[in-house]
Structure formats: C-alpha cells, structure tokens
Short mmCIF file of C-alpha atoms and ligand atoms in Angstrom, two decimals:
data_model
loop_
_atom_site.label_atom_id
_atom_site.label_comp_id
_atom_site.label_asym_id
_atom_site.label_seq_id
_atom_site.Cartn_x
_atom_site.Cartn_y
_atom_site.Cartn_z
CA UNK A 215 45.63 -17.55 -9.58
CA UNK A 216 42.80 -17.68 -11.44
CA UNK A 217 39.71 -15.60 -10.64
CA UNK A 218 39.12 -11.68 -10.29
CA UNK A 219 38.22 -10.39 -6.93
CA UNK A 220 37.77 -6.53 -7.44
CA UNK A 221 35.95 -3.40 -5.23
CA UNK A 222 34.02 -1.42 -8.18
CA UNK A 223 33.53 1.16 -5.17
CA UNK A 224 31.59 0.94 -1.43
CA UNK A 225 30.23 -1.95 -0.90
CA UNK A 226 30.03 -3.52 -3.99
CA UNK A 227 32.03 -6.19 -5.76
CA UNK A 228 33.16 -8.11 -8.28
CA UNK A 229 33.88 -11.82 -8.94
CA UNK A 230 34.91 -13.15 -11.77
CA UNK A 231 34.96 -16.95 -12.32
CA UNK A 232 36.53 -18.64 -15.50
CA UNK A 233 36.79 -21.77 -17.01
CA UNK A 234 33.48 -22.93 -14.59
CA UNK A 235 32.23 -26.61 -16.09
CA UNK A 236 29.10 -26.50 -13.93
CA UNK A 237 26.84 -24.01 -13.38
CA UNK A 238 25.98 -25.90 -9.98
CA UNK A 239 29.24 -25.14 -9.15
CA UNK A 240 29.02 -20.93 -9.43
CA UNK A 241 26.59 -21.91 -6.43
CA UNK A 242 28.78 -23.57 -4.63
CA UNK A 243 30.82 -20.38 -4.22
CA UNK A 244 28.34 -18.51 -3.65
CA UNK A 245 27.47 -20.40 -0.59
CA UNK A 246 30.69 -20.14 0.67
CA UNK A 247 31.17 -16.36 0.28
CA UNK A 248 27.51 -15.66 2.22
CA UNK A 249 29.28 -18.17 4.57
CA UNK A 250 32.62 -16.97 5.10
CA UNK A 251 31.15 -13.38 5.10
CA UNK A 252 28.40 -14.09 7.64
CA UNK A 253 31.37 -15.63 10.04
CA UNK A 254 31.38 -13.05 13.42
CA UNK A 255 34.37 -10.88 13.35
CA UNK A 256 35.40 -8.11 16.37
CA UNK A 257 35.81 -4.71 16.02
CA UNK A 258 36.76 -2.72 19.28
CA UNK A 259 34.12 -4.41 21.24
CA UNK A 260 31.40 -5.06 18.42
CA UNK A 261 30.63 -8.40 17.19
CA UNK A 262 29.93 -8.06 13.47
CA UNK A 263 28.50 -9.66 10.48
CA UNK A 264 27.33 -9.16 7.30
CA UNK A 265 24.98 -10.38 4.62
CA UNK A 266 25.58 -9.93 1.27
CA UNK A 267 22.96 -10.08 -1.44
CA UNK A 268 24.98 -11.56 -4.80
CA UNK A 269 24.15 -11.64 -8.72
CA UNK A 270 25.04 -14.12 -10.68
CA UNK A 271 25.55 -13.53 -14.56
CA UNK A 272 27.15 -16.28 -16.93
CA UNK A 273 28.81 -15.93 -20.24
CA UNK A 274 27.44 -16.75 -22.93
CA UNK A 275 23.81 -17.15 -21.38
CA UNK A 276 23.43 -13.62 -19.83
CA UNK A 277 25.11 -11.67 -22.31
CA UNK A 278 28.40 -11.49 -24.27
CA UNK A 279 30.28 -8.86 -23.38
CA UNK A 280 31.14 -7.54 -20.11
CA UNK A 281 28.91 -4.13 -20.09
CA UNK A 282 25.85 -6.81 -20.28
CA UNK A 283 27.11 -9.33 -17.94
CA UNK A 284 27.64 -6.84 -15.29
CA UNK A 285 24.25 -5.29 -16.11
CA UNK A 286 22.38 -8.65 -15.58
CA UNK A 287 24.79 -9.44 -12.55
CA UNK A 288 23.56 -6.45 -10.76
CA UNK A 289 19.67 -6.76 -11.93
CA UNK A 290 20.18 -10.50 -10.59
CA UNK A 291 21.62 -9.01 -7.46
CA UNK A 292 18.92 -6.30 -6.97
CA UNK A 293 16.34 -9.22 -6.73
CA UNK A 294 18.34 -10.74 -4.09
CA UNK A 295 18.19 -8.14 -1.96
CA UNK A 296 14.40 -8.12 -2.61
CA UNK A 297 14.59 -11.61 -1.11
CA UNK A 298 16.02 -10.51 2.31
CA UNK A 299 19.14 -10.43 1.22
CA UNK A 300 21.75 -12.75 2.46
CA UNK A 301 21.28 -15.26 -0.47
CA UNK A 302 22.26 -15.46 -3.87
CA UNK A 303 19.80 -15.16 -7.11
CA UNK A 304 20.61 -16.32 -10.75
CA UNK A 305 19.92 -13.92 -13.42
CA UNK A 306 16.62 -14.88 -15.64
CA UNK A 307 15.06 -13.01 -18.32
CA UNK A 308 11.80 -12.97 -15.78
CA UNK A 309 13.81 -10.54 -13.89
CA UNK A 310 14.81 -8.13 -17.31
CA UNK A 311 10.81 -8.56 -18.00
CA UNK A 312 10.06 -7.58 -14.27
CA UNK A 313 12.46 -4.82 -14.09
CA UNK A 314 11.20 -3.50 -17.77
CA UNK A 315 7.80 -3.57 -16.47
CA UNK A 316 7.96 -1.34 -14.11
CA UNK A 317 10.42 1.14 -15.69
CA UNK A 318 7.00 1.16 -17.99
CA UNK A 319 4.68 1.99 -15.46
CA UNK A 320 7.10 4.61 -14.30
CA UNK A 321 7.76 6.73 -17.22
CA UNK A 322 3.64 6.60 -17.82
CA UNK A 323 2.94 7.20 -14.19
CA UNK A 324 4.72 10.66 -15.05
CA UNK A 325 2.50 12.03 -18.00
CA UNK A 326 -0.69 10.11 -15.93
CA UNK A 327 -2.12 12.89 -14.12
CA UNK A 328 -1.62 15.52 -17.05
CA UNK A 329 -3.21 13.14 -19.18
CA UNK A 330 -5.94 12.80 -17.14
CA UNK A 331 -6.26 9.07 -17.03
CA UNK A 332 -7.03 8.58 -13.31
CA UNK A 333 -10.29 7.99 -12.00
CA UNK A 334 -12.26 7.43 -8.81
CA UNK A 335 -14.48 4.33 -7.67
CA UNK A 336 -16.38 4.70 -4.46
CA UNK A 337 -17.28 1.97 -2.02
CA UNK A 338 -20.18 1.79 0.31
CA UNK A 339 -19.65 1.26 3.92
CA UNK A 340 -22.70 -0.10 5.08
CA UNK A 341 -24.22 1.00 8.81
CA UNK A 342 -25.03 -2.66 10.50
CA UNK A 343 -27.91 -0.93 12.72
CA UNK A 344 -30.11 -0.19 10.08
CA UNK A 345 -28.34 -0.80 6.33
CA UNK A 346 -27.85 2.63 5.70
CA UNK A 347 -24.88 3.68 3.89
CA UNK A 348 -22.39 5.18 6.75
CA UNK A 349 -20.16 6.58 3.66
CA UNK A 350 -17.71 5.84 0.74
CA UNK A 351 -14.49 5.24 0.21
CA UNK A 352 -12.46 6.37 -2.77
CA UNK A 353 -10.57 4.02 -4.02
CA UNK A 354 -8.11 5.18 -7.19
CA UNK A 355 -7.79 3.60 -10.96
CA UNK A 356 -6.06 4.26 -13.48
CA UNK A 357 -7.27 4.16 -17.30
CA UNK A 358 -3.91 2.63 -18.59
CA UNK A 359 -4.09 3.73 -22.20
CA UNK A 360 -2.59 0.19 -23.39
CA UNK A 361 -2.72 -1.75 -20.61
CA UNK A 362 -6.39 -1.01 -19.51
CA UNK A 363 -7.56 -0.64 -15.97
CA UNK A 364 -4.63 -0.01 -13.63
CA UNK A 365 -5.74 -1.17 -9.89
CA UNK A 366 -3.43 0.19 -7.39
CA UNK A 367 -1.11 -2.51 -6.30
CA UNK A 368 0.14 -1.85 -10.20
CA UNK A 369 1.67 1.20 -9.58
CA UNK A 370 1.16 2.65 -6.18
CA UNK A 371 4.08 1.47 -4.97
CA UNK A 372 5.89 2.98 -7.68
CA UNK A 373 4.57 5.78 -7.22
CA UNK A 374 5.37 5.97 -3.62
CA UNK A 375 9.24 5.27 -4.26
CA UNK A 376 9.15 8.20 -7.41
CA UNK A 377 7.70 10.96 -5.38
CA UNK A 378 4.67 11.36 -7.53
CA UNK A 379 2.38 9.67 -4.45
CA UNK A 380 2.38 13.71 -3.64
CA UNK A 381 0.42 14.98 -6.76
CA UNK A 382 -1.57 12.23 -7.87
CA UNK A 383 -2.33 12.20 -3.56
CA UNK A 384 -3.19 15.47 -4.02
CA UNK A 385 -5.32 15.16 -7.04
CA UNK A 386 -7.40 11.86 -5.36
CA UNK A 387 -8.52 14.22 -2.56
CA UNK A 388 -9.19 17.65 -4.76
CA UNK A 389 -11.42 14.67 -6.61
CA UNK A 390 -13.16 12.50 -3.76
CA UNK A 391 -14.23 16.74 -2.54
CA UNK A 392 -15.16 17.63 -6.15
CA UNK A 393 -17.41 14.55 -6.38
CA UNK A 394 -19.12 15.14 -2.84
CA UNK A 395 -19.87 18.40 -3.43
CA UNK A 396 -21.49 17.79 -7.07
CA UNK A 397 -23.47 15.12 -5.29
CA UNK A 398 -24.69 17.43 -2.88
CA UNK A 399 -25.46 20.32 -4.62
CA UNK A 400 -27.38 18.07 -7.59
CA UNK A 401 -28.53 15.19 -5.45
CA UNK A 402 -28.93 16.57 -1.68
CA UNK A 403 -26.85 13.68 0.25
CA UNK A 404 -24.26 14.25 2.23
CA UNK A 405 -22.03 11.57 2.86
CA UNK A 406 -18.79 10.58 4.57
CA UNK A 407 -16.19 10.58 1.85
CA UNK A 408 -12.76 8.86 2.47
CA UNK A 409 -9.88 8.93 1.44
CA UNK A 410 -6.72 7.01 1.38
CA UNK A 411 -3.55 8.62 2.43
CA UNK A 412 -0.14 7.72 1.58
CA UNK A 413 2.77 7.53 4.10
CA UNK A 414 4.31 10.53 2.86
CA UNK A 415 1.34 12.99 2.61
CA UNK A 416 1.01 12.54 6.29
CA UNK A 417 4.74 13.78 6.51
CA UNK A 418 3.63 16.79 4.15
CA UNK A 419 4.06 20.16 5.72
CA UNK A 420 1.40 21.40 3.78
CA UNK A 421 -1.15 18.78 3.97
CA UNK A 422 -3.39 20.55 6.76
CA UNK A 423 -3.33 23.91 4.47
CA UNK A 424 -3.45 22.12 1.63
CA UNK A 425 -7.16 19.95 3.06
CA UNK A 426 -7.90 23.83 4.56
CA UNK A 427 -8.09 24.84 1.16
CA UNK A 428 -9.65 21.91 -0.54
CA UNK A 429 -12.15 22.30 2.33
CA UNK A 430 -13.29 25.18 1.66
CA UNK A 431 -13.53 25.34 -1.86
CA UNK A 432 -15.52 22.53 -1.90
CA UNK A 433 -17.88 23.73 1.36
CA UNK A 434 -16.87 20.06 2.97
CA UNK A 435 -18.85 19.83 6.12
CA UNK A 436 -16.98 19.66 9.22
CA UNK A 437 -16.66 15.12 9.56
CA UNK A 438 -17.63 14.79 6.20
CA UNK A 439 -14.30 14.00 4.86
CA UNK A 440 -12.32 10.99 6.44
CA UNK A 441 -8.46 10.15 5.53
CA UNK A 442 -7.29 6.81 6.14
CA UNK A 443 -4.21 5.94 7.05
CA UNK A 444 -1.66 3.03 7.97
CA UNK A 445 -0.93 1.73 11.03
CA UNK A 446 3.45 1.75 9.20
CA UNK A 447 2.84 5.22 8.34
CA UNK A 448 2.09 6.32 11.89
CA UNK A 449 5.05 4.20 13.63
CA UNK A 450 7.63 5.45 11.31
CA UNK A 451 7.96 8.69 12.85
CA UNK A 452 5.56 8.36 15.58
CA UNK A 453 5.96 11.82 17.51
CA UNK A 454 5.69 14.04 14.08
CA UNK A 455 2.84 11.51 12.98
CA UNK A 456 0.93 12.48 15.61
CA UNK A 457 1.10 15.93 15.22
CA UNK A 458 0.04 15.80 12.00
CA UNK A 459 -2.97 13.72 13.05
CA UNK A 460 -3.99 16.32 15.75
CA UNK A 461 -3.68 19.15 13.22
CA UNK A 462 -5.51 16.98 11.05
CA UNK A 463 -8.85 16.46 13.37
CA UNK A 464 -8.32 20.35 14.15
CA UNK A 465 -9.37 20.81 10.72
CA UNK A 466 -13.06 18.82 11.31
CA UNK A 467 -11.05 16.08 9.48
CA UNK A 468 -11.96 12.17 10.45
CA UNK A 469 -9.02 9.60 11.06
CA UNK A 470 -8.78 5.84 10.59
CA UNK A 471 -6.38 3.01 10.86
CA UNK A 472 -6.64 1.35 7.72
CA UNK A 473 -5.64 -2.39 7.66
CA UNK A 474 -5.32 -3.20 11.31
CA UNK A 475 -4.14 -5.75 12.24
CA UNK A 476 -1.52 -5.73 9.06
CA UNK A 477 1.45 -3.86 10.65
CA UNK A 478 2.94 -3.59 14.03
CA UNK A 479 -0.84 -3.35 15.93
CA UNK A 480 0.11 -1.82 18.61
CA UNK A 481 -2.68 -1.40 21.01
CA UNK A 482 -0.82 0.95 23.71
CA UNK A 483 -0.52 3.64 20.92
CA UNK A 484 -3.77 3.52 19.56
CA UNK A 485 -4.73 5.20 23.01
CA UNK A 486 -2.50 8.44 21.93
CA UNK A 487 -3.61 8.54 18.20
CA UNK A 488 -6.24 10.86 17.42
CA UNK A 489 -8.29 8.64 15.87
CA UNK A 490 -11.97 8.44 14.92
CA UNK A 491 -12.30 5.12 13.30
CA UNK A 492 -10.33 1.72 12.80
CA UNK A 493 -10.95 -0.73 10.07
CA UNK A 494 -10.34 -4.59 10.45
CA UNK A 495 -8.05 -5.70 7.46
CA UNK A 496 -9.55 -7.99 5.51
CA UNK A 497 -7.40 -10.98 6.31
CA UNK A 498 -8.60 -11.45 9.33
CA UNK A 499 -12.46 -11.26 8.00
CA UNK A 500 -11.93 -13.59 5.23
CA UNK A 501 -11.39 -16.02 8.08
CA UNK A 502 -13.88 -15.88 9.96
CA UNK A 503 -15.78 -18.73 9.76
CA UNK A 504 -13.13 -20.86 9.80
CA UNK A 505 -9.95 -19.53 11.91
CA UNK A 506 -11.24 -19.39 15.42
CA UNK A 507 -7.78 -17.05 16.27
CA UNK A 508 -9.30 -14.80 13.73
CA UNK A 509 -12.49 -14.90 15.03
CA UNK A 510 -11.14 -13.75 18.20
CA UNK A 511 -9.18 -10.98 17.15
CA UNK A 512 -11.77 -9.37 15.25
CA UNK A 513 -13.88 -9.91 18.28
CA UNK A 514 -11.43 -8.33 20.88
CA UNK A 515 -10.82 -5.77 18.30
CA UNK A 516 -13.95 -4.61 18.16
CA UNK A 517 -14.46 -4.36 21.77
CA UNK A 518 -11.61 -2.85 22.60
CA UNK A 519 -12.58 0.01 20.19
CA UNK A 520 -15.51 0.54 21.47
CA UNK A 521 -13.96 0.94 24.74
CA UNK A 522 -11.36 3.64 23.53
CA UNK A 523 -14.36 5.09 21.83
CA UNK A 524 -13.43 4.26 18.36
CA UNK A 525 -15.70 3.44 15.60
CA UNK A 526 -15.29 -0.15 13.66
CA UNK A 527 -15.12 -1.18 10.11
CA UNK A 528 -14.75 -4.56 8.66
CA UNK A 529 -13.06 -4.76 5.25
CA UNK A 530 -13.41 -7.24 2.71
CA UNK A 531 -16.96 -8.44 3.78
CA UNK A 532 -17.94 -11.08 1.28
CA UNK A 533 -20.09 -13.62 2.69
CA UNK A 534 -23.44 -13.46 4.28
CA UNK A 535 -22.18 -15.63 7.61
CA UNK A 536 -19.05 -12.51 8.07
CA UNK A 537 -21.49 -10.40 8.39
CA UNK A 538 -23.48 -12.08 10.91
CA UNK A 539 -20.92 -12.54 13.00
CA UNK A 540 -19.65 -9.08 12.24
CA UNK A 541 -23.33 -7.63 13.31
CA UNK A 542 -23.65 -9.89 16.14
CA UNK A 543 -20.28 -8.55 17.72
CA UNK A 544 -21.53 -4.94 16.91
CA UNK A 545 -18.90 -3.89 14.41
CA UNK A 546 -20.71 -0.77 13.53
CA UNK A 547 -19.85 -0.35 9.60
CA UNK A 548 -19.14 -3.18 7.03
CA UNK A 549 -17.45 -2.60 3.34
CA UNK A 550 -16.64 -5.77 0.85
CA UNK A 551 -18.27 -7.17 -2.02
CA UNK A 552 -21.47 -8.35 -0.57
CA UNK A 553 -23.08 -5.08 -0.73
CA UNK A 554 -20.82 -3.67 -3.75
CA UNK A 555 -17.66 -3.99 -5.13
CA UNK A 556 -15.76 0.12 -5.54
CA UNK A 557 -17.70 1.56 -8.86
CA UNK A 558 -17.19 4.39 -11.11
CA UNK A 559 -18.85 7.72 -9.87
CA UNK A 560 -22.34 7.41 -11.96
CA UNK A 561 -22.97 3.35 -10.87
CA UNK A 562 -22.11 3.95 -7.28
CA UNK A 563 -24.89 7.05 -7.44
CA UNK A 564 -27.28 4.53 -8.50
CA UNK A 565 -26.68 1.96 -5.59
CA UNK A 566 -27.06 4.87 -3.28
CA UNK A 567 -30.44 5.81 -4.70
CA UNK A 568 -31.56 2.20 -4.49
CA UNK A 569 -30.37 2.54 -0.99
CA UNK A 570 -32.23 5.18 0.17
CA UNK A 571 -34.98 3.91 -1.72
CA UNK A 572 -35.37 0.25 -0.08
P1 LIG B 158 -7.54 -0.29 1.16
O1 LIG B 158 -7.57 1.16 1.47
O2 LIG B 158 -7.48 -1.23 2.31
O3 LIG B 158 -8.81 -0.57 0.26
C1 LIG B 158 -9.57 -1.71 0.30
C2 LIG B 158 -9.23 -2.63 -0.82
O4 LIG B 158 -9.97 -3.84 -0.66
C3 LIG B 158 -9.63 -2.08 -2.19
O5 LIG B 158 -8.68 -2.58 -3.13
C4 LIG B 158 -10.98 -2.75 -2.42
O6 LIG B 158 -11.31 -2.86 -3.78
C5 LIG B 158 -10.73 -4.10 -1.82
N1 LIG B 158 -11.98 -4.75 -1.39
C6 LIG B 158 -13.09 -4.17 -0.96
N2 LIG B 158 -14.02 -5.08 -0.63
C7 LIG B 158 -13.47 -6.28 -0.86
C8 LIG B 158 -13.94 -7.64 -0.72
O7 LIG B 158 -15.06 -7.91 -0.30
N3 LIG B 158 -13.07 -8.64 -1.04
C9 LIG B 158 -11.81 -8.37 -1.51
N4 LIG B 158 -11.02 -9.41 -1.79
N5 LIG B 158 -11.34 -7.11 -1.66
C10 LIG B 158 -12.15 -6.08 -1.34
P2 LIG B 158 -8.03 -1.63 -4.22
O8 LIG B 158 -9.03 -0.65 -4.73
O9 LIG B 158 -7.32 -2.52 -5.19
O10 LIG B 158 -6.98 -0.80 -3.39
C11 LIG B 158 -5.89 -1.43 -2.79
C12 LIG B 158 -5.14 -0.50 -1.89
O11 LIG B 158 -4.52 0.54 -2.63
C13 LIG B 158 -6.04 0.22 -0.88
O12 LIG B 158 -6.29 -0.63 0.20
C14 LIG B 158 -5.17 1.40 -0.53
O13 LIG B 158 -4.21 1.04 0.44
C15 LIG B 158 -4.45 1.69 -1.83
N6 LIG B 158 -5.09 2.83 -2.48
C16 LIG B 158 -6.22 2.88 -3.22
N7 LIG B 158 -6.50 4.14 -3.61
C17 LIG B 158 -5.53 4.92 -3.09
C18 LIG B 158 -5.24 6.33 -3.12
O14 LIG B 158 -5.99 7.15 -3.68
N8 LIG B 158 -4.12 6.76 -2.46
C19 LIG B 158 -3.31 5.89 -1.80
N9 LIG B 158 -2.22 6.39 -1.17
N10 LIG B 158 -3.54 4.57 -1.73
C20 LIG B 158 -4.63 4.10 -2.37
MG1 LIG B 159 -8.51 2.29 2.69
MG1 LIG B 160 -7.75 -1.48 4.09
#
C-alpha cells in the first residue's frame, strides 16, 4: 500500500521505500529480496535462480531529488556487482570519488598518447649461469601531467575496457623496437626486448602484419623481440589464440606465459601453446622461503618446463635466499628488484654497461 515496485526496463528495478525510521531496516529488505529472489523456481525443466546486485540511495543523505537519488542508487548498485553480485551495497561518497577517479583517468588516457606522455622502463632479466643479462622487459609509465608517474595498474585496466589498449599497445612495441635498435646501432648490444601484450592485441587481425612491419623497420633480429602474454588471454578463445601464437613464432617472434601460476594453469595446454618461455608469477617467489607449497610449485614448475623444453623466469626476485633456491633448481633467468628495479631508457643503459663491464 505503501512502497513503489517499478521495471525502469530489462532487468532493472526500482524500489521505493517511505517513511523508513531505520536505516538498518532498508537492509533488512534487502536481505529478503536477494532471498526471495535467490529461491529455485522451474521453468520447463530448468531449475532457476537469480542474484541480484542492489543500490541503496536514501533521502536526504544521498541526494534530494529523485534524478540524484537514482544516480547514487545505481553507482551504489554498480559496486555491488563489483562485489560478486548477489549482495547489496550502500551508497558512500567513496564510491562518487572512486567512480570520478577513473572517469579522470579516462578522458586523459584519450589525449595520452598524442600528448606524448608515455614512457618506457626496461628491466633486466638476469642469466643464473653466468649473471649475464638474458634481456629486458618493457614495462610502460605514464608521465601523468598532474598526477605524476602513472604505473600501470592506474589505468591499464581502463584502458583495456575503452579500447585504447590497441594504440597505446601499439605504440609500447613501435617503442621497445625503436629503443633496441638505437641501442644497437650506437652501443653494439643486442638484446632480447619484451614486451607485454594485452588480451586483445592477441585477438588483433593485424597484429602479425602489424610486428612484420615494426620488424622490419626497425631490422629486429629474428628472437630478439619477445611478447608476453597471459595465461586468461590464451584460454578465452583458446583455438583462435593459438593461431595467433603460431603466426606469431612464424614471424621469428618469442612467446611467454606471463604470471603463471595466476590464472587457470593449465598444464595439458601448455603442451599445444607455441611457447618459448614461461615466467613464475611473483606470488609464488615471494614465498619461497617460507611456504613450502610454494616452494614446490616453483620447483615442479621449473622442471616440468624444462621437460616441454621451455625456458624459465622467476618474477619478483627480491631477496638473496630466492635466488639461491631459484639457481639451485636451475630456473634459467631471474627479474625483481635485487638486480634492478624497471628504469627509464638512459639508467637502465648504464646498468647494462656496468654489466658487461664486471
Ligand atoms: P608484469 O608483466 O608481470 O610485470 C612485472 C611487474 O612486476 C612490473 O610491475 C614490475 O615493476 C614488477 N616487479 C618487478 N620486479 C619486482 C620485484 O622484485 N618485486 C615486486 N614487488 N615487483 C616487481 P609494473 O611495471 O607495475 O607492471 C604491472 C603490470 O602491468 C605488468 O605485469 C603487465 O601485466 C602490465 N603492463 C606493463 N606494461 C604494459 C604494457 O606495455 N602493455 C600491457 N598490455 N600491459 C603492461
Ligand atoms: Mg610481463
Ligand atoms: Mg608477470
């Protein structure tokens, strides 16, 4: 008699409670409705249920008219969904500041490449036979004009959900080649350059024409450019994936799991990928000393590589005693911070001279 129950279209709806003493008591309802809603019902012969993600706004609080409490209803509900949905969230101003955030990062991601504010830092990958430096990683920043240095887990995501993964992906590799050749031609060294690639490059049509090109402009020596990607991106769409991959090393290009270990791990496939390398994610090195399940994976990792002919890299390598045990179990390349943290074009030229030097 009371409250509003209205469809504002699909699946979405509208409830709206009045004369509500207690705010402890919105969640009350709530509770129920996921409840009642989550109850098994038959269609035909299907058993179904569902799980609904709701908002909750309140007057005067959240806003006092109805354009803004429906606004921070549906913000509030947004984040529930970002919890698993199935649950109910309470709008907060954390979630207006979240949401404005990234609507930042998004309309600067857009002028960011034209601008020219990205930039490269390289990692060394260390060889553990002899300390040699096996290659580099390029790992990509951004020079946020306000906000300073960007790392990626600011904005790649964002970037990934936008679209604009594909250009700026584009521009990290045109700029990882640029760099290697300028080092070769003015310094003589030839290393293994890699480069990470998002989830939808490796869907890209035009990626293998695209690294063709780059390739050859640049005079990239056949394995002297790596691309690494996700264990996710290659399960998505498996069959295409691998395609892609065996055009990929058709073009003299290197492949690696990144972050193994991280996603569905899968050892059956890695037999069909047509992969070079595999690096251990960094949560399972961290570890090491301590977790003795860790321990073992990275050890049966490792060997199992080897046997599938596969090279190994440890990530995150930060202590002295990781990479003893890392050395010990023949993991043949280690990256992390104990031999250098990813550095701008110029300072990682210096390590490598050192290098070569010692
Ligand atoms: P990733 O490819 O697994 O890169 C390794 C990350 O571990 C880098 O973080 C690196 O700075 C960090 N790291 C290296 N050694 C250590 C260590 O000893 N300890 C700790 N705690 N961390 C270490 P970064 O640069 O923040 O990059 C994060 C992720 O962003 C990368 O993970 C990669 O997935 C993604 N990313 C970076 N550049 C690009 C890019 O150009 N394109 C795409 N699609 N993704 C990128
Ligand atoms: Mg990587
Ligand atoms: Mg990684």
């Amino acid at each position: 008699d009371s409250d509003i129950v209205a469809r504002l279209g699909g699946d979405e709806f509208v409830i709206v409670l009045t004369g509500v003493e207690e705010i402890r008591l919105v969640a009350n309802i709530a509770k129920q409705i996921i409840y009642s809603l989550g109850l098994t019902y038959k269609i035909d012969d299907h058993e179904l249920h569902s799980t609904p993600s709701i908002g909750i706004s309140t007057f005067p609080r959240d806003g006092i008219n109805a354009d803004d409490l429906m606004k921070n209803a549906d913000t509030a509900m947004y984040h529930a969904k970002d919890e698993g949905r199935n649950n109910y969230q309470f709008y907060t101003d954390e979630f207006n500041k979240i949401a404005h955030e990234r609507m930042t990062i998004e309309y600067d991601l857009r002028v960011a490449l034209e601008k020219n504010q990205f930039e490269l830092y390289y990692q060394p990958k260390i060889d553990t036979l002899d300390g040699s430096i096996s290659g580099l990683e390029a790992l990509l920043r951004w020079n946020h004009p306000k906000q300073g240095l960007l790392m990626p887990d600011k904005f790649i995501s964002i970037a990934e959900e936008t679209g604009l993964i594909e250009p700026i992906g584009d521009w990290v590799l045109n700029e990882a080649c640029r760099q290697s050749n300028l080092w070769h031609r003015q310094e003589g060294l030839s290393l293994k350059m890699s480069v990470n690639l998002s989830p939808k490059q490796l869907c890209d049509p035009k990626l293998v024409e695209r690294l063709h090109e780059i390739m050859k402009k640049y005079k990239i020596a056949e394995n002297k450019l790596e691309l690494e990607i996700t264990e996710n991106a290659v399960m998505t769409n498996t069959e295409q994936a691998i395609d892609q991959m065996t055009a990929i090393r058709e073009a003299g290009v290197y492949l690696a799991i990144d972050d193994f270990g991280t996603g569905y791990s899968s050892l059956s496939y890695l037999k069909s990928f047509p992969i070079q390398v595999l690096k251990i994610d960094r949560t399972f090195v961290r570890d090491i000393e301590e977790d003795e399940d860790d321990a073992a994976i990275c050890r049966a990792t490792i060997s199992l590589s080897h046997d599938l002919g596969l090279t190994v890299v440890a990530e995150g390598v930060e202590t002295k005693a990781q990479k003893d045990f890392l050395t010990s179990h023949k993991c043949d390349s280690l990256q992390g911070y104990l031999f250098s943290r990813p550095l701008p074009a110029s300072e990682v030229l210096q390590y490598i001279k050192k290098n070569l030097n010692s």
